[in-house]
Amino acid sequence: MSYQIAVLAGDGIGPEVMAEARKVLSAVEERFALAIEYTDYDVGGAAIDNQGCPLPDTTLKGCEAADAILFGSVGGPKWEHLAPNDQPERGALLPLRGHFELFCNMRPAKLHGGLEHMSPLRSDISSRGFDVVCVRELTSGIYFGKPKGRQGEGENEEAFDTMRYTRKEIARIAKIAFETAQGRRKKVTSVDKANVLACSVLWREVVETVAKDYPDVELEHIYIDNATMQLLRRPDEFDVMLCSNLFGDIISDEIAMLTGSMGLLSSISMNSSGFGLYEPAGGSAPDIAGQGIANPVAQILSAALLLRHSLKQEAAAVAIENAVSQALGEGYLTGELLASEDRHRAKTTREMGDYIAKLV
Amino acid sequence: MSYQIAVLAGDGIGPEVMAEARKVLSAVEERFALAIEYTDYDVGGAAIDNQGCPLPDTTLKGCEAADAILFGSVGGPKWEHLAPNDQPERGALLPLRGHFELFCNMRPAKLHGGLEHMSPLRSDISSRGFDVVCVRELTSGIYFGKPKGRQGEGENEEAFDTMRYTRKEIARIAKIAFETAQGRRKKVTSVDKANVLACSVLWREVVETVAKDYPDVELEHIYIDNATMQLLRRPDEFDVMLCSNLFGDIISDEIAMLTGSMGLLSSISMNSSGFGLYEPAGGSAPDIAGQGIANPVAQILSAALLLRHSLKQEAAAVAIENAVSQALGEGYLTGELLASEDRHRAKTTREMGDYIAKLV
Ligand SMILES: CC(C)[C@H](C(=O)O)[C@@H](O)C(=O)O
Ligand SMILES: CC(C)[C@H](C(=O)O)[C@@H](O)C(=O)O
């Protein structure tokens, strides 16, 4: 049995870190006798340059034929002058999410032991550690709701967007949050703005109903403004944070920054048949692209998540995760994770990939 | 000439801290020979209990007849079972904002010298200090946009909210942000989600146009998700943050929490004729209400802002602000601002008010 993976390396540091993820994937293939075929496709700015649009048809078709998408990152200053719809991020990510109905986005953010000093939080807060996962609805809400546009003229010209959620859409993402919590610390914090938004009132109702099927999981509701604040004071008290599309965009980025080590974080975007897109949380980082110093760990962990969730190769996923933990634990780190006086022992992108592949 | 102030103390710690603000106001009245008349009105939970609704007609009429509103805080567990529309916060604050067209909300957040340890940020970040003001649009956007509601049935039942902004609405709040920046460090950071929202694309366009009239002010744009992150790493690089209603709700709370001393922060909500509502940022804090330990400083500073902005009594405002600075500088602090080993020298709500009034 052979698996197909569509590889969309994209822009900035994408291609560099993807090369290391491929190396590590080869190592697990060998160790676990897996047969995986990889096909590379243009996406984002690279696709604009080569084919005139951020998500060419060949890329979409290639993804359709694959078992999963391993995504790098897209975007950069070169394409920032384009209209929002044509830019790499919006023009590639949103259509991919929509086309494959990748309604479920999961972004874990854990403060790694030994890397507490990276967190921007006060040491007595970060020393308590935290381990949060944001479960974000990804194909509805104000991102996709119609109508969206402009009307009128002069100073009365107006723009409008529609936030919209059905019971069905809320229930399916809520279920995933509760199931995720069952495998963790059994607490779901649902983030909304039910004191202002009709969508949030429905959100709360449906989440309460779904919660009845998971009596072992504790449920609490929190307003988005308060969530943003409480994460700064007591991040260790959160487990699973269940969010609509827009609020999840904000919360997942906030918890990522709270770890202070975005180069270690990856994310899953999945649909109901297990097909998914796996990507690092950090973005294309054009400022350090091409220098061989980018941290490939997030991309490597994305590959592990792909093995687990889309290919159901749990043992191979664990092998990668263990290798990463061991490397980090041994102080095998890229420069951004080291204090300036320790930078001389920073590993390059390639050294990290080689070592993790070897440990696998 | 005599001024009229409508006093809406509200719930929780509202009445306690309001009593201290009144004390300080009496002191400046005497010193600056002002004639101010105060009338108390029910609002929030207290109004629900006494008159059956969170914003009774008599309260609204009283506010109409006044030169400004001094607001305490509303809400508490007692009223949380009510439908969102009938709850103290939503049922009082939103209609007040709408009725008086208080489109401009300003929430300054400054890390006070000597109180850096209160910030939840890492000490090397908080030691750089920060001084940010959030200028938030308060009467439009997704809070007030129509249509808002529900339709359909069963699992296809859906809820919807509309985010809506006109050029005029964006321009008037943008102008205030630029004017505010001119009196400060001359930088405006406009927060949006222009890679997803049509409203944000218009927002950016209008802000760019308004910026042309303020060539001495630097303008930058940032996405809301990135803003939430960057505030954690480099809060000292922000000056004025210009936000739509929903994003301002999130950013203003985040910056307040970053100071770690919400009991010191107050906010202004103003309309175009200078009429305004002045309130502490912290909320009704029902958990500590009635104990005499709440920090009255935010409420006292709200009174100072009222004197400055609605009554144009700059000297009186400065007198209060100086008295507050002096008291804090002398270590005159309520318990929540002291490390646990120093709590024995915590001042009560009343002691704080008495001392600040005396200094005035
Ligand atoms: C690029 C942008 C449209 C996207 C989003 O807001 O979803 C990004 O911020 C993310 O979180 O993946
Ligand atoms: C109570 C609520 C409606 C309100 C808001 O979201 O505007 C509050 O959070 C605030 O910021 O004043």
Short mmCIF file of C-alpha atoms in Angstrom, two decimals, chain A:
data_model
loop_
_atom_site.label_atom_id
_atom_site.label_comp_id
_atom_site.label_asym_id
_atom_site.label_seq_id
_atom_site.Cartn_x
_atom_site.Cartn_y
_atom_site.Cartn_z
CA MET A 1 0.00 0.00 0.00
CA SER A 2 1.38 3.34 -1.04
CA TYR A 3 0.42 6.81 0.17
CA GLN A 4 0.36 10.01 -1.87
CA ILE A 5 1.39 13.30 -0.31
CA ALA A 6 1.01 16.64 -2.08
CA VAL A 7 3.93 18.83 -1.03
CA LEU A 8 3.26 22.59 -1.18
CA ALA A 9 6.45 24.18 0.10
CA GLY A 10 5.54 27.76 -0.87
CA ASP A 11 7.56 30.86 -0.10
CA GLY A 12 10.16 32.27 2.26
CA ILE A 13 11.62 29.63 4.53
CA GLY A 14 9.01 27.12 3.25
CA PRO A 15 11.30 25.25 0.81
CA GLU A 16 14.24 25.08 3.28
CA VAL A 17 12.29 23.65 6.17
CA MET A 18 10.33 21.36 3.85
CA ALA A 19 13.59 19.78 2.68
CA GLU A 20 14.35 18.77 6.28
CA ALA A 21 10.84 17.41 6.82
CA ARG A 22 11.31 15.25 3.71
CA LYS A 23 14.58 13.96 5.13
CA VAL A 24 12.89 12.93 8.35
CA LEU A 25 9.99 11.38 6.44
CA SER A 26 12.48 9.26 4.45
CA ALA A 27 13.95 8.03 7.70
CA VAL A 28 10.59 6.88 9.09
CA GLU A 29 9.62 5.34 5.75
CA GLU A 30 12.68 3.19 5.96
CA ARG A 31 12.30 2.30 9.61
CA PHE A 32 8.58 1.47 9.33
CA ALA A 33 8.66 0.14 5.75
CA LEU A 34 6.15 2.68 4.50
CA ALA A 35 5.72 3.53 0.84
CA ILE A 36 5.02 7.22 0.40
CA GLU A 37 5.03 9.11 -2.88
CA TYR A 38 5.58 12.86 -2.87
CA THR A 39 4.59 15.32 -5.56
CA ASP A 40 5.62 18.96 -5.40
CA TYR A 41 3.21 21.71 -6.43
CA ASP A 42 3.48 25.47 -6.66
CA VAL A 43 1.53 27.53 -4.15
CA GLY A 44 1.39 31.14 -2.94
CA GLY A 45 3.92 33.65 -4.21
CA ALA A 46 5.92 30.95 -6.00
CA ALA A 47 2.77 29.98 -7.90
CA ILE A 48 2.03 33.62 -8.74
CA ASP A 49 5.54 33.96 -10.17
CA ASN A 50 5.48 30.66 -12.09
CA GLN A 51 1.85 30.31 -13.09
CA GLY A 52 0.15 33.66 -12.48
CA CYS A 53 -2.10 32.77 -9.56
CA PRO A 54 -1.61 31.68 -5.92
CA LEU A 55 -3.50 28.40 -6.26
CA PRO A 56 -3.19 26.99 -9.79
CA ASP A 57 -5.57 24.32 -11.02
CA THR A 58 -2.79 21.75 -11.28
CA THR A 59 -2.05 22.27 -7.58
CA LEU A 60 -5.69 21.84 -6.63
CA LYS A 61 -6.00 18.69 -8.78
CA GLY A 62 -2.80 17.31 -7.30
CA CYS A 63 -4.14 17.84 -3.79
CA GLU A 64 -7.39 16.13 -4.75
CA ALA A 65 -5.46 13.07 -5.86
CA ALA A 66 -3.39 12.93 -2.65
CA ASP A 67 -4.04 11.47 0.81
CA ALA A 68 -2.90 14.64 2.53
CA ILE A 69 -1.25 18.02 1.98
CA LEU A 70 2.07 18.91 3.56
CA PHE A 71 2.11 22.70 3.47
CA GLY A 72 5.08 25.02 4.01
CA SER A 73 4.20 28.68 4.22
CA VAL A 74 3.19 31.43 1.83
CA GLY A 75 3.54 35.18 1.45
CA GLY A 76 6.17 37.87 1.50
CA PRO A 77 6.80 41.55 0.71
CA LYS A 78 7.16 40.79 -3.00
CA TRP A 79 3.41 40.15 -3.32
CA GLU A 80 2.07 42.63 -0.80
CA HIS A 81 1.10 45.20 -3.43
CA LEU A 82 -1.46 42.81 -4.93
CA ALA A 83 -5.18 43.10 -4.19
CA PRO A 84 -6.05 41.14 -1.00
CA ASN A 85 -7.85 38.41 -2.96
CA ASP A 86 -4.81 37.79 -5.13
CA GLN A 87 -2.24 37.71 -2.35
CA PRO A 88 -0.54 34.42 -1.48
CA GLU A 89 -2.10 33.91 1.99
CA ARG A 90 -5.64 34.78 1.20
CA GLY A 91 -5.56 33.51 -2.39
CA ALA A 92 -4.18 30.08 -1.48
CA LEU A 93 -5.14 29.25 2.10
CA LEU A 94 -8.77 30.34 2.10
CA PRO A 95 -9.67 28.54 -1.17
CA LEU A 96 -7.84 25.38 -0.03
CA ARG A 97 -9.77 25.42 3.24
CA GLY A 98 -13.03 26.04 1.41
CA HIS A 99 -12.48 23.53 -1.40
CA PHE A 100 -11.64 20.60 0.86
CA GLU A 101 -14.02 21.75 3.61
CA LEU A 102 -11.19 21.71 6.13
CA PHE A 103 -13.53 22.88 8.86
CA CYS A 104 -11.39 21.81 11.79
CA ASN A 105 -8.17 23.58 12.65
CA MET A 106 -6.14 22.44 15.65
CA ARG A 107 -3.20 24.41 16.95
CA PRO A 108 -1.47 23.04 20.00
CA ALA A 109 0.73 25.41 21.99
CA LYS A 110 2.85 23.95 24.72
CA LEU A 111 5.58 25.57 26.72
CA HIS A 112 8.44 23.08 26.41
CA GLY A 113 10.38 22.24 29.54
CA GLY A 114 13.68 24.10 29.38
CA LEU A 115 12.28 26.76 27.03
CA GLU A 116 10.23 28.65 29.64
CA HIS A 117 12.55 31.65 29.28
CA MET A 118 11.38 32.05 25.66
CA SER A 119 7.85 32.91 26.79
CA PRO A 120 7.10 36.65 26.95
CA LEU A 121 5.31 35.98 30.24
CA ARG A 122 6.63 36.83 33.68
CA SER A 123 8.77 34.02 35.04
CA ASP A 124 6.43 33.05 37.89
CA ILE A 125 3.66 32.59 35.31
CA SER A 126 5.72 30.80 32.65
CA SER A 127 7.39 28.54 35.23
CA ARG A 128 3.97 26.97 35.85
CA GLY A 129 4.05 25.92 32.18
CA PHE A 130 1.00 25.53 29.99
CA ASP A 131 -0.34 23.17 27.35
CA VAL A 132 -3.29 24.52 25.38
CA VAL A 133 -4.83 23.47 22.10
CA CYS A 134 -7.01 25.82 20.10
CA VAL A 135 -9.76 24.03 18.17
CA ARG A 136 -10.87 26.56 15.56
CA GLU A 137 -13.78 26.38 13.11
CA LEU A 138 -12.18 27.13 9.75
CA THR A 139 -14.70 27.20 6.91
CA SER A 140 -17.55 29.37 8.11
CA GLY A 141 -18.19 32.46 10.23
CA ILE A 142 -17.24 35.93 9.03
CA TYR A 143 -14.51 34.57 6.74
CA PHE A 144 -16.95 32.98 4.31
CA GLY A 145 -20.40 34.42 5.19
CA LYS A 146 -22.36 36.12 2.42
CA PRO A 147 -23.14 38.93 1.68
CA LYS A 148 -19.69 40.50 1.80
CA GLY A 149 -18.88 43.59 -0.23
CA ARG A 150 -19.49 47.30 -0.72
CA GLN A 151 -22.31 49.58 -1.67
CA GLY A 152 -23.20 53.26 -1.87
CA GLU A 153 -21.11 56.28 -2.74
CA GLY A 154 -19.12 59.14 -1.31
CA GLU A 155 -18.84 59.34 2.43
CA ASN A 156 -21.85 57.05 2.78
CA GLU A 157 -20.17 54.26 0.86
CA GLU A 158 -20.14 51.26 3.15
CA ALA A 159 -18.49 47.87 3.39
CA PHE A 160 -20.13 44.84 4.98
CA ASP A 161 -19.25 41.31 6.07
CA THR A 162 -21.57 38.65 7.41
CA MET A 163 -20.84 36.37 10.33
CA ARG A 164 -22.99 33.28 9.97
CA TYR A 165 -23.15 29.90 11.75
CA THR A 166 -25.56 26.99 11.52
CA ARG A 167 -26.24 24.54 14.34
CA LYS A 168 -24.66 21.79 12.25
CA GLU A 169 -21.45 23.73 11.75
CA ILE A 170 -21.14 24.52 15.43
CA ALA A 171 -21.97 20.98 16.56
CA ARG A 172 -19.33 19.29 14.41
CA ILE A 173 -16.48 21.47 15.60
CA ALA A 174 -17.70 21.32 19.22
CA LYS A 175 -17.65 17.50 19.09
CA ILE A 176 -14.02 17.55 18.05
CA ALA A 177 -13.17 19.89 20.91
CA PHE A 178 -14.80 17.58 23.46
CA GLU A 179 -13.19 14.46 21.97
CA THR A 180 -9.83 16.19 22.05
CA ALA A 181 -10.37 17.17 25.68
CA GLN A 182 -11.18 13.56 26.59
CA GLY A 183 -7.67 12.60 25.51
CA ARG A 184 -6.19 15.48 27.54
CA ARG A 185 -7.09 17.28 30.78
CA LYS A 186 -10.87 17.08 30.16
CA LYS A 187 -11.70 20.76 30.02
CA VAL A 188 -13.22 22.78 27.18
CA THR A 189 -13.27 26.58 27.26
CA SER A 190 -15.62 27.89 24.61
CA VAL A 191 -14.73 31.40 23.47
CA ASP A 192 -17.47 33.72 22.23
CA LYS A 193 -18.99 37.17 22.50
CA ALA A 194 -22.48 36.09 23.50
CA ASN A 195 -23.17 39.46 25.12
CA VAL A 196 -23.11 41.08 21.67
CA LEU A 197 -23.30 38.57 18.81
CA ALA A 198 -26.33 36.53 17.75
CA CYS A 199 -23.90 33.93 16.36
CA SER A 200 -22.32 33.57 19.79
CA VAL A 201 -25.67 33.07 21.49
CA LEU A 202 -26.40 30.17 19.12
CA TRP A 203 -22.81 28.96 19.57
CA ARG A 204 -23.30 28.74 23.35
CA GLU A 205 -26.61 26.91 22.99
CA VAL A 206 -25.20 24.28 20.65
CA VAL A 207 -22.00 23.82 22.68
CA GLU A 208 -24.11 23.26 25.81
CA THR A 209 -26.11 20.60 23.98
CA VAL A 210 -23.04 18.82 22.63
CA ALA A 211 -21.47 18.93 26.11
CA LYS A 212 -24.24 16.64 27.43
CA ASP A 213 -22.69 13.77 25.46
CA TYR A 214 -19.36 14.28 27.25
CA PRO A 215 -20.24 14.29 30.94
CA ASP A 216 -16.60 13.63 31.86
CA VAL A 217 -15.49 16.93 30.27
CA GLU A 218 -15.85 20.22 32.11
CA LEU A 219 -17.22 23.10 30.01
CA GLU A 220 -16.79 26.81 30.63
CA HIS A 221 -17.68 29.82 28.48
CA ILE A 222 -15.57 32.94 28.21
CA TYR A 223 -15.89 36.16 26.24
CA ILE A 224 -13.16 36.74 23.65
CA ASP A 225 -11.98 39.95 25.32
CA ASN A 226 -11.68 38.23 28.67
CA ALA A 227 -10.02 35.17 27.10
CA THR A 228 -7.30 37.37 25.64
CA MET A 229 -6.68 38.70 29.14
CA GLN A 230 -6.91 35.51 31.19
CA LEU A 231 -4.42 33.75 28.92
CA LEU A 232 -1.86 36.28 30.12
CA ARG A 233 -2.49 35.65 33.82
CA ARG A 234 -3.24 31.96 34.04
CA PRO A 235 -2.48 30.12 30.78
CA ASP A 236 -1.99 26.91 32.76
CA GLU A 237 -5.71 26.78 33.57
CA PHE A 238 -6.75 26.29 29.94
CA ASP A 239 -6.81 22.95 28.14
CA VAL A 240 -8.91 22.96 24.95
CA MET A 241 -10.11 26.33 23.66
CA LEU A 242 -13.04 26.02 21.28
CA CYS A 243 -13.35 28.99 18.91
CA SER A 244 -15.21 30.25 15.89
CA ASN A 245 -13.13 31.17 12.84
CA LEU A 246 -12.27 34.80 13.70
CA PHE A 247 -11.82 34.30 17.43
CA GLY A 248 -9.71 31.20 16.77
CA ASP A 249 -7.46 33.21 14.48
CA ILE A 250 -6.74 35.55 17.39
CA ILE A 251 -6.52 32.99 20.21
CA SER A 252 -4.33 30.53 18.29
CA ASP A 253 -1.84 33.26 17.51
CA GLU A 254 -1.87 34.55 21.06
CA ILE A 255 -1.14 31.12 22.57
CA ALA A 256 1.56 30.51 19.97
CA MET A 257 3.28 33.76 20.94
CA LEU A 258 2.92 32.90 24.63
CA THR A 259 5.22 29.91 24.07
CA GLY A 260 7.76 32.29 22.53
CA SER A 261 8.88 29.54 20.19
CA MET A 262 6.71 29.62 17.09
CA GLY A 263 9.30 27.60 15.19
CA LEU A 264 8.21 24.56 17.19
CA LEU A 265 4.46 24.77 16.54
CA SER A 266 2.49 23.09 13.81
CA SER A 267 -1.18 22.89 12.98
CA ILE A 268 -3.74 20.61 11.39
CA SER A 269 -6.65 21.62 9.16
CA MET A 270 -8.94 18.66 8.60
CA ASN A 271 -12.21 17.67 7.00
CA SER A 272 -14.70 15.02 8.08
CA SER A 273 -13.09 12.24 6.03
CA GLY A 274 -9.68 12.63 7.65
CA PHE A 275 -8.11 14.46 4.73
CA GLY A 276 -5.97 17.28 6.01
CA LEU A 277 -3.51 20.09 5.44
CA TYR A 278 -0.55 20.18 7.81
CA GLU A 279 1.51 23.32 8.26
CA PRO A 280 3.88 25.10 10.63
CA ALA A 281 2.33 27.93 12.66
CA GLY A 282 5.10 30.40 12.07
CA GLY A 283 4.66 31.84 8.59
CA SER A 284 7.09 32.35 5.72
CA ALA A 285 9.55 34.60 7.65
CA PRO A 286 10.96 36.25 4.49
CA ASP A 287 13.49 38.16 6.62
CA ILE A 288 15.48 35.00 7.35
CA ALA A 289 14.71 32.99 4.20
CA GLY A 290 17.68 31.50 2.36
CA GLN A 291 20.09 31.87 5.27
CA GLY A 292 19.84 28.28 6.46
CA ILE A 293 18.96 29.35 10.00
CA ALA A 294 15.19 28.77 10.07
CA ASN A 295 13.90 26.25 12.56
CA PRO A 296 12.59 23.17 10.69
CA VAL A 297 11.01 21.58 13.77
CA ALA A 298 7.50 22.91 13.19
CA GLN A 299 7.56 21.57 9.63
CA ILE A 300 8.91 18.24 10.83
CA LEU A 301 6.18 18.01 13.49
CA SER A 302 3.61 18.84 10.78
CA ALA A 303 4.79 15.72 8.98
CA ALA A 304 4.32 13.72 12.20
CA LEU A 305 0.76 15.02 12.53
CA LEU A 306 0.11 14.07 8.90
CA LEU A 307 1.30 10.53 9.56
CA ARG A 308 -0.94 10.27 12.61
CA HIS A 309 -4.14 11.86 11.41
CA SER A 310 -4.32 11.30 7.66
CA LEU A 311 -2.20 8.15 7.19
CA LYS A 312 -3.06 6.56 10.57
CA GLN A 313 0.63 5.70 11.12
CA GLU A 314 0.74 6.36 14.84
CA ALA A 315 4.04 4.58 15.48
CA ALA A 316 5.82 6.60 12.78
CA ALA A 317 4.35 9.84 14.16
CA VAL A 318 5.52 9.02 17.66
CA ALA A 319 8.99 8.15 16.37
CA ILE A 320 9.33 11.62 14.88
CA GLU A 321 7.95 13.35 17.96
CA ASN A 322 10.32 11.44 20.22
CA ALA A 323 13.28 12.27 18.01
CA VAL A 324 12.34 15.96 18.13
CA SER A 325 11.96 15.90 21.93
CA GLN A 326 15.29 14.20 22.30
CA ALA A 327 17.09 16.68 20.04
CA LEU A 328 15.57 19.68 21.84
CA GLY A 329 16.24 18.09 25.23
CA GLU A 330 19.91 17.68 24.30
CA GLY A 331 20.08 21.41 23.57
CA TYR A 332 20.11 20.88 19.82
CA LEU A 333 18.51 24.24 18.98
CA THR A 334 18.37 26.82 16.22
CA GLY A 335 19.55 30.32 17.07
CA GLU A 336 16.23 32.00 17.84
CA LEU A 337 15.75 29.65 20.80
CA LEU A 338 19.10 30.52 22.35
CA ALA A 339 20.11 33.50 24.47
CA SER A 340 22.48 35.78 22.57
CA GLU A 341 25.53 34.59 24.53
CA ASP A 342 24.76 30.99 23.49
CA ARG A 343 24.20 31.68 19.79
CA HIS A 344 27.60 30.29 18.85
CA ARG A 345 26.24 26.81 19.45
CA ALA A 346 23.15 27.35 17.28
CA LYS A 347 22.41 24.58 14.80
CA THR A 348 21.58 25.30 11.17
CA THR A 349 18.34 24.27 9.52
CA ARG A 350 20.14 21.36 7.89
CA GLU A 351 21.93 20.20 11.04
CA MET A 352 18.61 20.05 12.86
CA GLY A 353 17.02 18.00 10.07
CA ASP A 354 20.01 15.65 9.80
CA TYR A 355 20.11 15.01 13.53
CA ILE A 356 16.39 14.40 13.91
CA ALA A 357 16.44 12.06 10.89
CA LYS A 358 19.34 10.20 12.44
CA LEU A 359 17.52 9.86 15.79
CA VAL A 360 14.50 8.40 13.96
#
